[in-house]
């Protein structure tokens, strides 16, 4: 039996102690085997460009060493798993700074650490700049309403690359849950509904604590489902969310018309046509026509305007 060949590869490597973290980046030797057809494959499972260091108690100092390795211009790492490593808000700040300049990392898993609200806020600031990260796992990090609020605000207004967010087993409370709902379905106005986040496909909220209003969780799932059904069109997602809002509260449509009459009366006809066309496309004109018919005052503020 010939000896197994060793060749240079950028495969994932793992370390069991803090002192050997440097070896993770100093070595790029991977074990390569050949199958029956003579095709080569990586023995470590094929996770090329991934770093798995869960449960090694690296702490914030270990994070600093790993970030130094991520800055190596000769390599690109796409997945970084650092669950259960006693990482605190200082480690989160180090990762946040790195994410602002990293253009390769797509998955970052930080579950079961000690990030807290401060660490979540650091990561939120990086998401306002980073446009490549697609998955962020912050499960079981003692993140409360303020940390979730920072994340939700950034994701609503400044990020459209993140698709999967894990916040399970955090004490987010009703306030944090409401902020998440607002992030993906801001019903305060049609304008806000149009500009909220239509790119998040999944927000995992298993075993979150201090949440008394479970209807908020159900609404979050509804809006996420709309996002998934509307891929790859965020505009379609916005239209479907507006339709959902009107079905739940027809008066929202009237309030919108009233506002537009005050701000820009010339746009009322166009907007009314667009919204009713949207409703008609879903076979749900009856409710809106009844509301409009019974509310003639909405369109009577300008006697010179005809429809």
Coordinates of C-alpha atoms in Angstrom, one line a residue:
X1 CA 0.0 0.0 0.0
X2 CA 1.6 3.3 -1.1
X3 CA 1.9 6.0 1.5
X4 CA -0.7 8.7 1.5
X5 CA 0.5 11.8 -0.5
X6 CA 0.6 15.2 1.2
X7 CA 0.0 18.3 -0.9
X8 CA -0.4 22.0 -0.3
X9 CA -4.1 22.9 0.2
X10 CA -6.1 25.7 1.7
X11 CA -8.3 23.3 3.6
X12 CA -9.8 24.1 7.0
X13 CA -7.6 23.3 9.9
X14 CA -8.5 23.2 13.6
X15 CA -6.6 23.7 16.8
X16 CA -7.3 22.4 20.4
X17 CA -5.3 25.0 22.3
X18 CA -4.6 28.7 22.2
X19 CA -0.9 28.4 21.7
X20 CA -1.3 26.6 18.4
X21 CA -3.7 29.1 16.8
X22 CA -0.7 30.5 14.8
X23 CA -0.1 27.1 13.3
X24 CA -3.6 27.4 11.7
X25 CA -2.3 30.1 9.4
X26 CA 1.4 29.2 9.1
X27 CA 0.6 25.7 7.7
X28 CA -1.4 25.0 4.5
X29 CA -0.6 21.3 4.2
X30 CA -3.8 19.2 3.7
X31 CA -4.2 15.5 3.4
X32 CA -5.3 14.5 -0.2
X33 CA -6.6 11.1 -1.1
X34 CA -7.6 9.6 -4.5
X35 CA -10.8 7.7 -5.1
X36 CA -11.3 4.8 -7.4
X37 CA -11.6 7.0 -10.4
X38 CA -8.3 8.7 -9.6
X39 CA -10.0 12.0 -8.6
X40 CA -8.4 13.8 -5.6
X41 CA -10.4 15.0 -2.6
X42 CA -9.7 16.6 0.7
X43 CA -9.8 14.1 3.6
X44 CA -10.9 16.6 6.2
X45 CA -14.4 16.7 4.8
X46 CA -14.0 19.2 2.0
X47 CA -14.6 22.4 4.0
X48 CA -12.1 24.4 2.1
X49 CA -11.7 28.0 3.3
X50 CA -13.3 27.2 6.6
X51 CA -12.0 27.5 10.2
X52 CA -13.6 25.4 12.9
X53 CA -12.5 26.2 16.4
X54 CA -15.5 25.6 18.6
X55 CA -15.1 24.8 22.3
X56 CA -11.4 25.7 22.6
X57 CA -11.7 28.5 25.2
X58 CA -9.8 30.9 23.0
X59 CA -11.1 34.1 24.7
X60 CA -10.6 37.6 23.3
X61 CA -6.8 37.1 22.9
X62 CA -7.4 34.1 20.7
X63 CA -9.8 36.1 18.6
X64 CA -7.1 38.7 18.1
X65 CA -4.7 36.1 16.8
X66 CA -7.3 34.6 14.4
X67 CA -8.2 38.0 13.0
X68 CA -4.5 38.6 12.2
X69 CA -4.6 35.4 10.2
X70 CA -7.7 36.4 8.4
X71 CA -5.9 39.5 7.0
X72 CA -3.4 37.3 5.1
X73 CA -3.7 38.5 1.5
X74 CA -2.7 35.1 0.1
X75 CA -5.7 33.3 1.5
X76 CA -9.4 33.7 1.7
X77 CA -11.6 32.2 4.4
X78 CA -15.3 31.9 3.9
X79 CA -16.5 30.4 7.1
X80 CA -15.4 31.0 10.7
X81 CA -16.9 29.0 13.6
X82 CA -16.0 30.2 17.1
X83 CA -18.8 28.8 19.2
X84 CA -18.2 28.2 22.9
X85 CA -14.9 30.1 23.2
X86 CA -15.5 32.5 26.1
X87 CA -15.5 35.4 23.7
X88 CA -16.7 38.7 25.3
X89 CA -17.5 42.2 24.0
X90 CA -13.7 42.9 23.5
X91 CA -13.5 39.9 21.1
X92 CA -16.6 41.1 19.4
X93 CA -15.1 44.6 18.8
X94 CA -12.0 43.0 17.3
X95 CA -14.2 40.9 14.9
X96 CA -16.3 43.9 14.1
X97 CA -13.2 45.9 13.0
X98 CA -12.1 43.0 10.9
X99 CA -15.5 42.6 9.2
X100 CA -15.5 46.2 8.1
X101 CA -12.6 45.4 5.8
X102 CA -13.2 41.7 5.1
X103 CA -14.7 41.0 1.7
X104 CA -14.6 37.2 1.7
X105 CA -16.2 35.9 4.9
X106 CA -19.7 34.6 4.4
X107 CA -20.5 32.7 7.6
X108 CA -19.6 33.7 11.2
X109 CA -20.8 31.6 14.1
X110 CA -20.3 33.0 17.6
X111 CA -22.9 30.9 19.5
X112 CA -22.6 30.2 23.3
X113 CA -20.1 33.0 24.1
X114 CA -20.4 36.1 26.3
X115 CA -21.0 38.9 23.8
X116 CA -23.8 40.7 25.6
X117 CA -25.5 43.8 24.3
X118 CA -22.2 45.6 23.9
X119 CA -20.8 42.9 21.7
X120 CA -23.9 42.8 19.6
X121 CA -23.7 46.6 19.1
X122 CA -20.1 46.3 17.9
X123 CA -21.2 43.7 15.3
X124 CA -24.1 45.8 14.2
X125 CA -21.7 48.6 13.4
X126 CA -19.7 46.3 11.1
X127 CA -22.9 45.1 9.3
X128 CA -23.5 48.7 8.2
X129 CA -20.3 48.4 6.1
X130 CA -19.8 44.7 5.3
X131 CA -21.7 43.5 2.3
X132 CA -20.5 39.9 2.0
X133 CA -21.5 38.2 5.3
X134 CA -24.6 36.1 4.7
X135 CA -25.0 34.1 8.0
X136 CA -24.5 35.3 11.6
X137 CA -25.0 33.1 14.6
X138 CA -25.4 34.9 17.9
X139 CA -27.2 32.1 19.8
X140 CA -27.0 32.1 23.6
X141 CA -24.9 35.3 24.1
X142 CA -27.0 37.1 26.7
X143 CA -28.1 39.7 24.1
X144 CA -31.0 41.8 25.4
X145 CA -33.3 44.4 23.8
X146 CA -30.6 47.1 23.3
X147 CA -28.3 44.7 21.4
X148 CA -31.1 43.4 19.3
X149 CA -32.3 47.0 18.6
X150 CA -28.8 47.9 17.3
X151 CA -28.8 44.9 15.0
X152 CA -32.3 45.4 13.8
X153 CA -31.8 49.1 13.0
X154 CA -28.7 48.3 10.9
X155 CA -30.4 45.5 9.1
X156 CA -33.4 47.6 8.3
X157 CA -31.6 50.6 6.9
X158 CA -28.0 49.7 6.0
X159 CA -27.5 46.0 5.1
X160 CA -29.0 43.8 2.4
X161 CA -26.4 41.0 2.3
X162 CA -27.3 39.1 5.5
X163 CA -29.8 36.3 4.9
X164 CA -29.6 34.2 8.0
X165 CA -29.5 35.4 11.6
X166 CA -29.6 33.2 14.7
X167 CA -30.7 34.8 18.0
X168 CA -32.0 31.8 19.9
X169 CA -31.7 31.5 23.7
X170 CA -31.2 35.3 24.2
X171 CA -33.3 37.4 26.6
X172 CA -34.6 39.7 23.8
X173 CA -37.9 40.5 25.4
X174 CA -41.0 42.0 23.7
X175 CA -39.0 45.2 23.0
X176 CA -36.3 43.3 21.1
X177 CA -39.0 41.2 19.3
X178 CA -40.8 44.4 18.2
X179 CA -37.6 45.8 16.8
X180 CA -37.0 42.6 14.7
X181 CA -40.5 42.9 13.4
X182 CA -40.0 46.5 12.5
X183 CA -36.8 45.6 10.7
X184 CA -38.5 43.3 8.2
X185 CA -42.1 44.7 8.3
X186 CA -42.2 48.4 9.4
X187 CA -45.9 49.1 9.3
X188 CA -45.7 52.7 10.5
X189 CA -46.1 53.9 6.9
X190 CA -46.1 52.6 3.3
X191 CA -42.8 54.3 2.8
X192 CA -41.2 52.5 5.7
X193 CA -42.7 49.2 4.6
X194 CA -41.1 49.8 1.2
X195 CA -37.6 50.5 2.5
X196 CA -37.4 47.9 5.3
X197 CA -35.4 44.8 5.0
X198 CA -36.6 42.4 2.3
X199 CA -33.4 40.3 2.1
X200 CA -33.5 38.4 5.5
X201 CA -34.7 34.9 4.8
X202 CA -34.5 33.3 8.3
X203 CA -34.3 34.7 11.8
X204 CA -34.0 31.8 14.3
X205 CA -35.6 32.7 17.6
X206 CA -35.9 29.4 19.4
X207 CA -36.1 29.6 23.2
X208 CA -35.8 33.3 23.4
X209 CA -36.8 34.6 26.8
X210 CA -38.9 37.4 28.3
X211 CA -41.2 37.4 25.3
X212 CA -44.8 37.7 26.4
X213 CA -46.5 38.8 23.2
X214 CA -46.1 35.7 21.0
X215 CA -48.2 37.3 18.2
X216 CA -45.0 39.3 17.4
X217 CA -43.1 36.1 16.7
X218 CA -45.9 34.9 14.4
X219 CA -45.8 38.1 12.5
X220 CA -42.1 37.9 12.1
X221 CA -42.5 34.4 10.5
X222 CA -45.1 35.8 8.1
X223 CA -42.8 38.6 6.9
X224 CA -39.9 36.2 6.6
X225 CA -42.0 33.9 4.5
X226 CA -42.9 36.8 2.2
X227 CA -39.2 37.5 1.8
X228 CA -38.5 33.9 0.9
X229 CA -41.3 33.7 -1.6
X230 CA -40.3 36.9 -3.3
X231 CA -36.6 36.0 -4.0
X232 CA -35.0 37.5 -6.0
X233 CA -37.3 40.6 -6.1
X234 CA -37.3 42.8 -3.0
X235 CA -39.8 45.1 -4.8
X236 CA -42.3 42.2 -4.9
X237 CA -41.7 41.5 -1.2
X238 CA -42.5 45.2 -0.5
X239 CA -45.7 45.0 -2.5
X240 CA -46.8 41.8 -0.7
X241 CA -46.1 43.3 2.7
X242 CA -48.1 46.4 1.8
X243 CA -51.0 44.2 0.7
X244 CA -50.8 42.3 4.0
X245 CA -50.8 45.6 5.8
X246 CA -53.9 46.9 3.9
X247 CA -55.8 43.6 4.5
X248 CA -55.1 43.9 8.2
X249 CA -55.9 47.6 8.4
X250 CA -57.8 49.1 5.4
X251 CA -57.6 52.5 7.0
X252 CA -53.9 52.5 6.4
X253 CA -54.6 53.0 2.7
X254 CA -56.8 56.0 3.4
X255 CA -54.3 57.5 5.7
X256 CA -51.7 57.1 3.0
X257 CA -53.9 58.9 0.5
X258 CA -54.6 61.8 2.9
X259 CA -50.9 62.2 3.5
X260 CA -50.1 62.3 -0.2
X261 CA -52.8 64.8 -0.8
X262 CA -51.2 67.2 1.7
X263 CA -47.7 66.6 0.5
X264 CA -48.1 66.1 -3.2
X265 CA -51.6 66.1 -4.5
X266 CA -50.5 65.5 -8.1
X267 CA -49.3 62.0 -7.1
X268 CA -52.6 60.8 -5.6
X269 CA -54.1 59.5 -8.9
X270 CA -51.0 57.6 -9.8
X271 CA -50.6 56.0 -6.3
X272 CA -54.2 55.1 -6.0
X273 CA -54.0 53.3 -9.4
X274 CA -50.9 51.5 -8.4
X275 CA -52.2 50.3 -5.0
X276 CA -55.6 49.3 -6.3
X277 CA -53.9 47.4 -9.2
X278 CA -51.8 45.6 -6.6
X279 CA -54.9 44.7 -4.7
X280 CA -56.7 43.7 -7.8
X281 CA -53.8 41.5 -8.8
X282 CA -54.5 39.4 -5.7
X283 CA -58.3 39.3 -6.2
X284 CA -59.0 41.5 -3.2
X285 CA -60.6 44.7 -4.5
X286 CA -63.8 44.5 -2.5
X287 CA -62.5 45.7 0.9
X288 CA -60.7 48.7 -0.6
X289 CA -63.6 49.8 -2.8
X290 CA -66.0 49.6 0.1
X291 CA -63.7 51.7 2.3
X292 CA -63.1 54.2 -0.4
X293 CA -66.8 54.5 -1.3
X294 CA -67.7 55.1 2.4
X295 CA -64.9 57.8 2.8
X296 CA -65.5 60.4 0.1
X297 CA -64.0 63.1 2.4
X298 CA -60.6 61.6 1.8
X299 CA -60.6 63.0 -1.7
X300 CA -62.5 66.3 -1.2
X301 CA -59.8 68.5 0.2
X302 CA -59.1 70.0 -3.2
X303 CA -62.3 71.0 -5.0
X304 CA -60.5 71.5 -8.3
X305 CA -59.1 68.0 -8.4
X306 CA -61.0 65.4 -10.4
X307 CA -60.5 61.7 -10.6

